[in-house]
Amino acid sequence: MTFSLLTPAVVALICVLIGIIFRNSRKTPKSELSTTSKKAVPGPWREDIKDGTDLHAEEEDDDHEWNELAHIPFSTERYSEEDMVKRSKDFYELLKKRRSVRFISDEPVPREVIDNVIKTAGTSPSGAHTEPWTFVVVNDKEVKHKIREIIEEEEEMNYMKRMGDRWVNDLKRMRTNWIKEYLDSAPYLILIFKQVYGILPDGKKKTHYYNEISVSIACGILLAALENVGLVTVTTTPLNCGPRLRVLLERPPNEKLLLLLPVGYPSKDATVPNFSRKPLDDIMVVI
Amino acid sequence: MTFSLLTPAVVALICVLIGIIFRNSRKTPKSELSTTSKKAVPGPWREDIKDGTDLHAEEEDDDHEWNELAHIPFSTERYSEEDMVKRSKDFYELLKKRRSVRFISDEPVPREVIDNVIKTAGTSPSGAHTEPWTFVVVNDKEVKHKIREIIEEEEEMNYMKRMGDRWVNDLKRMRTNWIKEYLDSAPYLILIFKQVYGILPDGKKKTHYYNEISVSIACGILLAALENVGLVTVTTTPLNCGPRLRVLLERPPNEKLLLLLPVGYPSKDATVPNFSRKPLDDIMVVI
């Protein structure tokens, strides 16, 4: 039994600790204690918030009720090992063909396909199951053009003065500049907003833990879904355009633009940079 | 030795006591508290830096040479509209079954499948094609247990003092606490590190634009690849454990832990919270 293991030394240690607790707790009135513990945000914690790395949230699946959720049995399809290997290989073969494509044809794409890929992205996990994403799908020609105007205007300024020389040079060799024809030509622009907080029924703000990571994960699933139907896109994060695009698209202040994906078929003369990906040994370490 | 007698129960008790002491000892005068909270609320500019929204990078495909890359023609498989609709629906049906599962069987999983899902994640786009990810796959029982010890130790402290009451309550209804049995039972733990900068051949640092978004996108693709082979996981971000896990796994200082995924088959008695997802109309806006 555990108690037989409580050697005198351990018992003494526990007694000392209990003593310290009692001494401390007598110092402060209880009301102050509870106030403090609610408000206390220690130094390291803030540091963690800043870079986001060391914050914690499990990408939980719950609902928005306060009550504890019922838990239900879970099972999933079980494939043979042979099937698993084959399925994993096939999926890799499919996705390794994906490239970021900036030459997008203006041919129309069935709207049902767009609905389905966004529904698929919506199956993504999210911090405390907040589902902090809004996918704004722009098909309207005029709105697409307004988006292009805003982005090109800001991008030109970015290139001309905001971006450091090194960054401009890094992008130069990829023939990237501020002319974004695909913003007009792509049949759909998907603008992905992260909801940095939610609004509860009583009007109070609801924290969206890890909203940026969650929405980025959803975007990864969206990219896989697009590749699966033969559509192309390029993952972009328009610099400094967030606020203007948010206003143009009439999104509320709790939403911030994370990514913009122009979606369509590749144009016939589409090209991509001739690059290679890191081999498995460079990205995986097995212990 | 005395230490061999420190059973987990006794250690836990001591930790609880120490936790209470620390919490009590953080009682601060109110004035100091408000100063702290003032410092913690940044101006709009820092807010932007923090969340990265208004920084820019296209998730470009280039290589690591300074020279401009050759561009090559691009084409992709073209499906009929009917096929596209069917493929998009099938992929949705597959992924909507995905759930975050914390009950993971210790049955072994073919290593080749793990290799393939990580290769698939490696096809993800990244800012300026930096591919800023390292996937550390832990199969070794002892290392898994060390990881569990580090995480449970830190998590317990998180629950006891670091996390705000609201957060603890948000997680409580999901029966989440600091006991993480899956860290021992899952045949593989995949720890995903973001490389916050790279090292050039001349030893200088190379900026990794948007490394966190890029690695999160790769993780979304990894989740899809796992679901596709019938394996389960839960997307976790162990709070405050990054530095200790980085040292344990001997990763260099430019790598920071972003996510930890325990991977395996669900155990027979696995359960999940009975929640629903937002309908399409709640996550998509069409213009």
XYZ file of C-alpha atoms in Angstrom:
574
model
C 0.000 0.000 0.000
C 0.945 3.562 -0.574
C 1.006 4.399 3.097
C 3.673 1.859 3.810
C 5.865 3.901 1.508
C 5.423 7.084 3.466
C 8.810 7.083 5.075
C 9.426 9.509 7.907
C 11.311 11.819 5.545
C 8.401 12.082 3.147
C 5.911 12.567 5.971
C 8.086 15.337 7.364
C 8.225 17.015 3.942
C 4.460 16.911 3.621
C 4.041 18.355 7.105
C 6.359 21.234 6.261
C 4.414 21.952 3.081
C 1.066 21.887 4.890
C 2.545 24.199 7.506
C 3.602 26.691 4.843
C 0.159 26.604 3.287
C -1.561 27.317 6.591
C 0.815 30.136 7.377
C 0.288 31.724 3.960
C -3.461 31.330 3.988
C -3.705 33.141 7.314
C -2.023 36.185 5.841
C -4.828 37.220 3.524
C -8.583 37.465 3.795
C -10.314 34.879 1.681
C -12.067 37.412 -0.555
C -8.763 38.861 -1.679
C -7.432 35.426 -2.386
C -10.135 34.511 -4.804
C -9.971 37.859 -6.559
C -6.260 37.455 -7.013
C -6.386 33.951 -8.286
C -8.895 34.992 -10.913
C -6.878 37.938 -12.107
C -3.360 36.710 -11.605
C -1.430 36.591 -14.837
C 2.158 35.734 -14.020
C 5.165 36.838 -16.028
C 6.017 33.619 -17.867
C 2.395 33.177 -18.835
C 2.316 36.506 -20.637
C 5.541 35.684 -22.369
C 3.916 32.490 -23.503
C 0.870 34.283 -24.786
C 3.103 36.499 -26.884
C 4.680 33.830 -28.991
C 1.884 31.353 -28.646
C 4.204 28.385 -28.516
C 3.722 27.475 -24.952
C 0.091 28.216 -24.531
C -2.056 25.243 -24.037
C -5.245 24.073 -25.523
C -6.286 20.718 -26.599
C -8.148 20.962 -29.821
C -11.204 19.810 -28.065
C -14.523 18.682 -29.271
C -17.224 20.039 -27.053
C -20.244 22.209 -27.547
C -21.058 25.671 -26.393
C -23.061 24.685 -23.358
C -21.658 25.164 -19.940
C -22.800 21.740 -18.786
C -20.526 18.818 -19.043
C -21.163 16.974 -22.268
C -22.282 13.397 -22.467
C -19.558 11.130 -23.780
C -20.476 8.536 -26.356
C -18.667 5.430 -27.573
C -16.293 5.982 -30.459
C -15.172 3.593 -33.129
C -13.631 4.049 -36.536
C -13.143 2.010 -39.661
C -10.341 -0.492 -39.229
C -8.315 -1.261 -42.337
C -5.899 -4.155 -42.773
C -2.238 -3.199 -42.494
C -1.860 -3.767 -46.199
C -4.777 -1.430 -46.911
C -3.382 1.184 -44.565
C -0.056 1.202 -46.362
C -1.786 1.446 -49.717
C -4.161 4.208 -48.617
C -1.336 6.227 -47.065
C 0.723 5.874 -50.238
C -2.159 6.845 -52.525
C -2.935 9.912 -50.447
C 0.708 10.941 -50.553
C 0.795 10.448 -54.338
C -2.293 12.656 -54.638
C -1.070 15.474 -52.422
C 2.516 15.547 -53.616
C 1.202 16.857 -56.940
C -0.183 19.940 -55.204
C 1.593 23.163 -56.108
C 0.922 26.795 -55.389
C -0.423 28.086 -58.694
C -0.864 31.768 -59.539
C -2.192 31.258 -63.051
C -5.854 30.533 -62.641
C -8.378 30.124 -65.417
C -11.656 32.036 -65.365
C -13.662 28.903 -66.180
C -16.531 28.453 -63.757
C -16.331 25.796 -61.061
C -19.433 24.033 -59.669
C -20.569 25.801 -56.528
C -21.455 22.470 -54.880
C -17.780 21.530 -54.952
C -16.873 24.743 -53.121
C -19.568 24.052 -50.526
C -18.192 20.561 -49.982
C -14.554 21.588 -49.611
C -15.539 24.219 -47.056
C -17.704 21.739 -45.172
C -14.632 19.504 -45.136
C -12.454 22.299 -43.735
C -15.120 22.763 -41.057
C -14.429 19.252 -39.716
C -11.083 20.517 -38.434
C -10.369 20.391 -34.704
C -10.185 23.704 -32.856
C -9.110 24.916 -29.411
C -11.953 24.031 -27.001
C -14.137 23.306 -30.069
C -14.661 27.000 -30.731
C -14.648 26.494 -34.543
C -13.241 30.020 -34.883
C -13.383 30.301 -38.682
C -15.356 32.173 -41.316
C -14.872 31.311 -44.974
C -15.918 34.200 -47.189
C -16.365 32.924 -50.729
C -16.311 35.733 -53.302
C -17.710 34.906 -56.708
C -18.964 38.406 -57.620
C -16.772 40.001 -60.306
C -16.955 43.513 -58.924
C -16.145 42.520 -55.368
C -13.234 40.409 -56.644
C -11.927 43.439 -58.511
C -12.257 45.660 -55.447
C -10.295 43.075 -53.496
C -7.633 43.141 -56.179
C -7.432 46.929 -56.056
C -6.988 46.959 -52.297
C -4.385 44.204 -52.348
C -2.353 45.595 -55.253
C -2.351 49.063 -53.754
C -1.097 47.795 -50.418
C 1.271 45.268 -51.943
C 2.899 47.874 -54.115
C 3.576 49.946 -51.025
C 4.891 46.859 -49.289
C 7.313 46.217 -52.107
C 8.296 49.837 -52.450
C 8.957 50.650 -48.864
C 7.615 48.397 -46.150
C 9.357 45.142 -46.894
C 13.023 44.711 -46.124
C 15.441 44.271 -49.025
C 16.092 40.686 -48.112
C 12.449 39.783 -48.202
C 11.901 41.469 -51.548
C 14.918 39.604 -52.873
C 13.655 36.326 -51.449
C 10.430 36.806 -53.358
C 12.033 38.258 -56.496
C 13.517 34.982 -57.594
C 10.011 33.586 -57.567
C 8.768 36.311 -59.925
C 6.345 37.430 -57.272
C 5.293 41.038 -57.397
C 2.265 43.111 -56.594
C 0.361 42.333 -59.792
C -2.178 39.690 -58.868
C -4.159 38.823 -61.941
C -5.596 35.733 -60.325
C -7.677 37.936 -58.048
C -9.795 38.813 -61.093
C -9.550 35.576 -63.014
C -10.163 32.931 -60.341
C -13.873 32.064 -60.199
C -13.734 32.038 -56.411
C -11.678 33.868 -53.851
C -11.871 32.233 -50.440
C -10.967 34.676 -47.681
C -10.395 32.892 -44.415
C -11.026 34.886 -41.265
C -10.044 33.816 -37.773
C -12.470 34.815 -35.035
C -10.119 36.090 -32.380
C -12.962 35.989 -29.874
C -16.599 34.930 -29.928
C -19.690 36.637 -28.525
C -21.729 34.828 -25.884
C -25.543 35.142 -25.781
C -25.182 37.649 -22.915
C -22.940 39.829 -25.108
C -19.723 38.972 -23.302
C -16.591 37.971 -25.171
C -15.698 34.297 -25.309
C -12.010 33.496 -25.587
C -11.010 31.585 -28.696
C -7.959 29.676 -27.593
C -5.392 29.178 -30.334
C -7.632 30.591 -33.031
C -4.784 31.144 -35.487
C -3.403 27.622 -35.199
C -6.910 26.171 -35.421
C -7.823 28.136 -38.525
C -4.497 27.297 -40.166
C -5.111 23.598 -39.517
C -8.551 23.967 -41.127
C -6.841 25.602 -44.090
C -4.527 22.590 -44.426
C -7.573 20.350 -44.663
C -9.101 22.763 -47.200
C -5.962 22.556 -49.353
C -6.154 18.758 -49.299
C -9.837 18.905 -50.253
C -9.112 21.238 -53.176
C -6.306 19.061 -54.476
C -8.594 16.055 -54.231
C -10.988 17.600 -56.791
C -8.327 18.911 -59.172
C -8.607 22.592 -58.265
C -5.594 24.813 -57.673
C -4.875 27.728 -55.373
C -2.042 29.718 -53.865
C -1.938 30.282 -50.111
C -1.532 34.020 -49.566
C -1.573 36.319 -46.570
C -2.189 39.814 -47.981
C -0.006 42.179 -45.975
C -1.745 45.121 -44.310
C -4.963 44.492 -46.225
C -6.827 42.779 -43.396
C -8.727 45.767 -42.033
C -9.779 47.145 -45.457
C -10.875 43.734 -46.711
C -12.765 43.087 -43.500
C -14.712 46.315 -43.973
C -15.293 45.627 -47.680
C -16.703 42.189 -46.882
C -18.673 43.510 -43.902
C -17.138 41.138 -41.394
C -17.427 41.975 -37.679
C -14.482 43.351 -35.661
C -13.767 40.026 -33.947
C -12.760 38.544 -37.296
C -9.296 39.038 -38.733
C -8.146 37.998 -42.174
C -5.717 35.094 -41.983
C -5.443 33.790 -45.537
C -6.744 34.400 -49.034
C -7.039 31.498 -51.480
C -7.920 32.150 -55.127
C -9.534 28.929 -56.353
C -10.110 27.527 -59.842
C -8.655 25.398 -62.590
C -5.087 26.165 -63.635
C -4.871 28.231 -66.817
C -3.462 26.479 -69.853
C -0.181 28.366 -69.744
C 0.271 27.971 -65.990
C 3.826 27.558 -64.747
C 5.339 26.875 -61.343
C 8.880 27.304 -60.033
C 10.960 24.193 -60.577
C 11.688 23.352 -56.968
C 12.023 20.209 -54.922
C 10.803 19.292 -51.458
C 12.936 18.171 -48.553
C 13.317 14.394 -48.375
C 11.688 12.531 -45.470
C 14.983 12.242 -43.593
C 15.228 16.030 -43.452
C 11.818 16.538 -41.901
C 11.371 13.433 -39.731
C 13.344 12.208 -36.724
C 12.466 8.815 -35.226
C 13.209 7.972 -31.606
C 16.670 4.748 -1.245
C 13.994 7.159 -0.185
C 13.401 8.252 -3.759
C 12.379 4.811 -4.842
C 9.610 5.076 -2.289
C 8.222 8.245 -3.780
C 5.281 6.643 -5.484
C 3.319 8.702 -7.985
C 0.581 9.230 -5.396
C 2.976 10.735 -2.889
C 4.685 12.823 -5.544
C 1.290 14.063 -6.679
C 0.378 15.007 -3.121
C 3.596 16.944 -2.708
C 3.036 18.664 -6.042
C -0.470 19.672 -4.990
C 0.849 21.136 -1.762
C 3.632 22.991 -3.547
C 1.086 24.194 -6.082
C -1.108 25.636 -3.322
C 1.875 27.358 -1.780
C 2.825 28.940 -5.075
C -0.689 30.081 -5.749
C -0.960 31.616 -2.328
C 2.415 33.248 -2.560
C 1.387 35.074 -5.697
C -1.025 37.254 -3.750
C -0.143 40.699 -4.978
C -1.372 44.156 -4.020
C -4.096 45.338 -6.364
C -2.124 48.301 -7.677
C 0.624 45.994 -8.876
C -1.937 43.762 -10.512
C -3.467 46.551 -12.526
C -0.044 47.703 -13.657
C 0.576 44.210 -14.874
C -2.674 44.050 -16.745
C -1.942 47.390 -18.353
C 1.340 46.076 -19.614
C -0.304 42.957 -20.889
C -2.697 44.834 -23.158
C -0.662 45.928 -26.146
C -1.403 48.682 -28.604
C -2.785 47.821 -32.026
C 0.673 47.559 -33.506
C 1.889 44.949 -31.083
C -1.429 43.223 -31.338
C -0.764 42.780 -35.030
C 2.723 41.491 -34.494
C 1.410 39.068 -31.942
C -1.206 37.520 -34.136
C 0.726 37.813 -37.365
C -2.339 38.662 -39.426
C -0.927 41.643 -41.138
C 2.454 40.316 -41.902
C 2.858 39.098 -45.400
C 4.141 36.067 -47.125
C 2.879 34.070 -49.978
C 3.282 30.403 -49.311
C 5.725 30.204 -52.099
C 7.414 27.341 -53.782
C 11.027 28.145 -54.397
C 14.303 26.569 -53.486
C 17.132 27.747 -51.339
C 19.272 29.195 -54.081
C 19.597 32.899 -54.536
C 19.198 32.623 -58.280
C 15.842 32.974 -59.865
C 14.305 29.576 -60.352
C 13.337 28.194 -63.707
C 9.596 28.009 -64.124
C 8.103 24.905 -65.655
C 4.699 24.229 -67.172
C 2.077 23.048 -64.750
C -0.961 20.897 -65.323
C -3.165 18.839 -63.083
C -5.685 16.070 -63.440
C -8.992 17.386 -64.734
C -12.095 15.618 -63.474
C -15.596 15.928 -64.905
C -17.920 18.153 -62.884
C -19.826 15.091 -61.796
C -16.629 13.445 -60.588
C -15.573 16.596 -58.773
C -18.852 16.722 -56.878
C -18.568 13.050 -55.991
C -14.925 13.293 -54.923
C -15.597 16.378 -52.793
C -18.543 14.646 -51.124
C -16.607 11.436 -50.463
C -13.716 13.352 -48.932
C -16.130 15.252 -46.707
C -17.798 11.995 -45.633
C -14.375 10.596 -44.759
C -13.151 13.573 -42.771
C -16.365 14.348 -40.960
C -15.879 11.098 -39.032
C -12.638 12.446 -37.585
C -12.779 13.118 -33.865
C -10.168 14.030 -31.285
C -9.650 10.778 -29.405
C -7.788 10.494 -26.095
C -8.237 6.754 -25.648
C -5.547 5.166 -27.749
C -4.763 1.469 -27.925
C -1.208 0.235 -27.485
C -1.469 -1.997 -30.551
C 1.454 -1.444 -32.895
C 0.958 0.495 -36.138
C 3.030 -0.180 -39.267
C 5.934 2.242 -39.395
C 5.572 2.614 -43.162
C 2.172 4.215 -42.633
C 3.704 6.777 -40.282
C 6.420 7.536 -42.842
C 3.803 8.071 -45.518
C 1.566 10.379 -43.495
C 4.561 12.522 -42.590
C 5.721 12.610 -46.205
C 2.200 13.772 -47.011
C 2.359 16.538 -44.385
C 5.653 17.567 -45.985
C 3.849 18.438 -49.234
C 2.287 21.411 -47.455
C 2.981 24.916 -48.740
C 5.144 27.167 -46.561
C 6.122 30.817 -46.457
C 8.787 31.318 -49.163
C 9.064 27.498 -49.384
C 11.071 27.338 -46.176
C 9.456 24.021 -45.145
C 9.978 25.040 -41.506
C 8.873 21.788 -39.853
C 10.418 18.899 -37.969
C 8.303 15.877 -37.120
C 9.767 13.979 -34.190
C 8.229 10.517 -34.068
C 8.641 8.850 -30.683
C 8.121 5.105 -30.553
C 10.511 4.330 -27.678
C 8.589 3.401 -24.508
C 10.983 5.102 -22.127
C 11.114 8.352 -24.042
C 7.327 8.350 -24.303
C 7.120 7.942 -20.551
C 9.581 10.771 -19.957
C 7.452 12.959 -22.202
C 4.408 11.996 -20.164
C 6.165 12.868 -16.930
C 7.179 16.291 -18.185
C 3.744 17.059 -19.571
C 1.771 15.838 -16.573
C 4.024 17.746 -14.219
C 3.590 20.991 -16.129
C -0.082 20.410 -16.891
C -0.877 19.854 -13.274
C 0.718 23.172 -12.447
C -1.216 24.755 -15.298
C -4.463 23.493 -13.878
C -3.545 24.408 -10.354
C -2.406 27.924 -10.907
C -1.523 29.131 -14.357
C -4.787 28.769 -16.179
C -7.598 31.220 -15.501
C -10.752 29.921 -13.854
C -12.756 30.339 -17.022
C -10.365 28.254 -19.046
C -10.299 25.497 -16.465
C -14.076 25.526 -16.477
C -14.198 25.442 -20.265
C -12.056 22.331 -20.216
C -13.723 20.771 -17.192
C -16.906 19.944 -19.030
C -14.785 17.980 -21.471
C -13.301 15.907 -18.649
C -9.874 17.062 -19.616
C -7.303 17.055 -16.884
C -3.606 16.575 -16.527
C -3.595 12.782 -16.581
C -2.568 11.806 -20.099
C -2.532 8.049 -20.336
C -2.363 8.175 -24.113
C 1.199 9.472 -23.868
C 2.220 5.998 -22.706
C -0.275 3.920 -24.634
C -0.137 5.414 -28.134
C 2.411 3.523 -30.247
C 3.645 6.826 -31.699
C 3.870 10.345 -30.391
C 4.428 12.860 -33.160
C 5.918 16.085 -31.816
C 5.745 18.836 -34.396
C 8.351 21.564 -34.129
C 8.290 24.860 -36.017
C 11.679 26.145 -37.089
C 11.403 29.796 -36.184
C 14.489 30.510 -38.257
C 16.832 28.516 -40.462
C 20.620 28.483 -40.687
C 22.265 29.437 -43.970
C 25.468 27.715 -45.130
C 27.422 30.787 -43.981
C 25.982 30.362 -40.478
C 23.646 33.346 -40.703
C 20.025 33.105 -39.693
C 17.431 32.780 -42.436
C 14.012 34.213 -41.686
C 11.176 31.727 -41.761
C 8.191 33.827 -42.716
C 4.962 32.670 -41.132
C 6.473 29.505 -39.727
C 3.622 28.916 -37.289
C 0.872 29.217 -39.892
C 2.856 27.033 -42.307
C 3.447 24.283 -39.761
C -0.191 24.386 -38.653
C -1.301 23.973 -42.270
C 1.022 20.972 -42.565
C -0.566 19.588 -39.426
C -4.025 19.925 -41.028
C -2.796 17.817 -43.930
C -1.302 15.335 -41.457
C -4.662 15.013 -39.678
C -6.376 14.304 -42.999
C -3.734 11.685 -43.835
C -4.195 9.969 -40.463
C -7.975 9.882 -40.802
C -7.551 8.425 -44.274
C -5.803 5.334 -42.844
C -8.117 4.868 -39.851
C -5.752 6.130 -37.168
C -6.805 8.515 -34.436
C -5.114 11.340 -32.579
C -5.830 14.377 -30.451
C -4.291 17.712 -31.380
C -2.561 19.032 -28.273
C -0.314 21.959 -27.475
C 1.410 21.073 -24.200
C 1.563 24.278 -22.193
C 4.985 25.357 -20.960
C 6.547 22.009 -21.880
C 8.186 23.181 -25.098
C 11.655 23.951 -23.743
C 11.931 20.773 -21.645
C 10.670 18.551 -24.465
C 12.994 20.246 -26.917
C 15.959 19.436 -24.681
C 14.743 15.877 -24.054
C 14.438 15.255 -27.798
C 17.727 17.056 -28.528
C 16.235 19.537 -30.968
C 18.212 22.705 -31.781
C 17.288 26.114 -30.315
C 15.666 27.361 -33.548
C 12.944 24.748 -33.159
C 9.943 25.312 -30.928
C 7.303 22.750 -30.094
C 4.002 23.615 -31.767
C 1.865 20.491 -31.413
C 1.944 16.988 -30.037
C -0.139 14.241 -31.657
C -0.427 10.825 -30.018
C -1.186 8.414 -32.853
C -2.676 4.919 -32.900
C -5.868 2.920 -33.119
C -8.679 3.932 -30.787
C -8.980 1.687 -27.746
C -12.053 -0.502 -27.555
C -13.675 1.535 -24.810
C -12.864 4.896 -26.435
C -15.443 7.647 -25.976
C -15.756 11.176 -27.332
C -17.881 14.119 -26.220
C -21.266 14.131 -27.913
C -20.972 17.432 -29.744
C -22.075 18.778 -33.088
C -20.326 20.953 -35.642
C -21.516 24.295 -36.962
C -23.627 23.958 -40.107
C -22.204 25.302 -43.385
C -24.287 28.484 -43.164
C -22.558 29.385 -39.911
C -19.050 29.106 -41.288
C -19.439 30.188 -44.931
C -20.529 33.498 -46.427
C -20.977 33.738 -50.201
C -20.680 37.042 -52.051
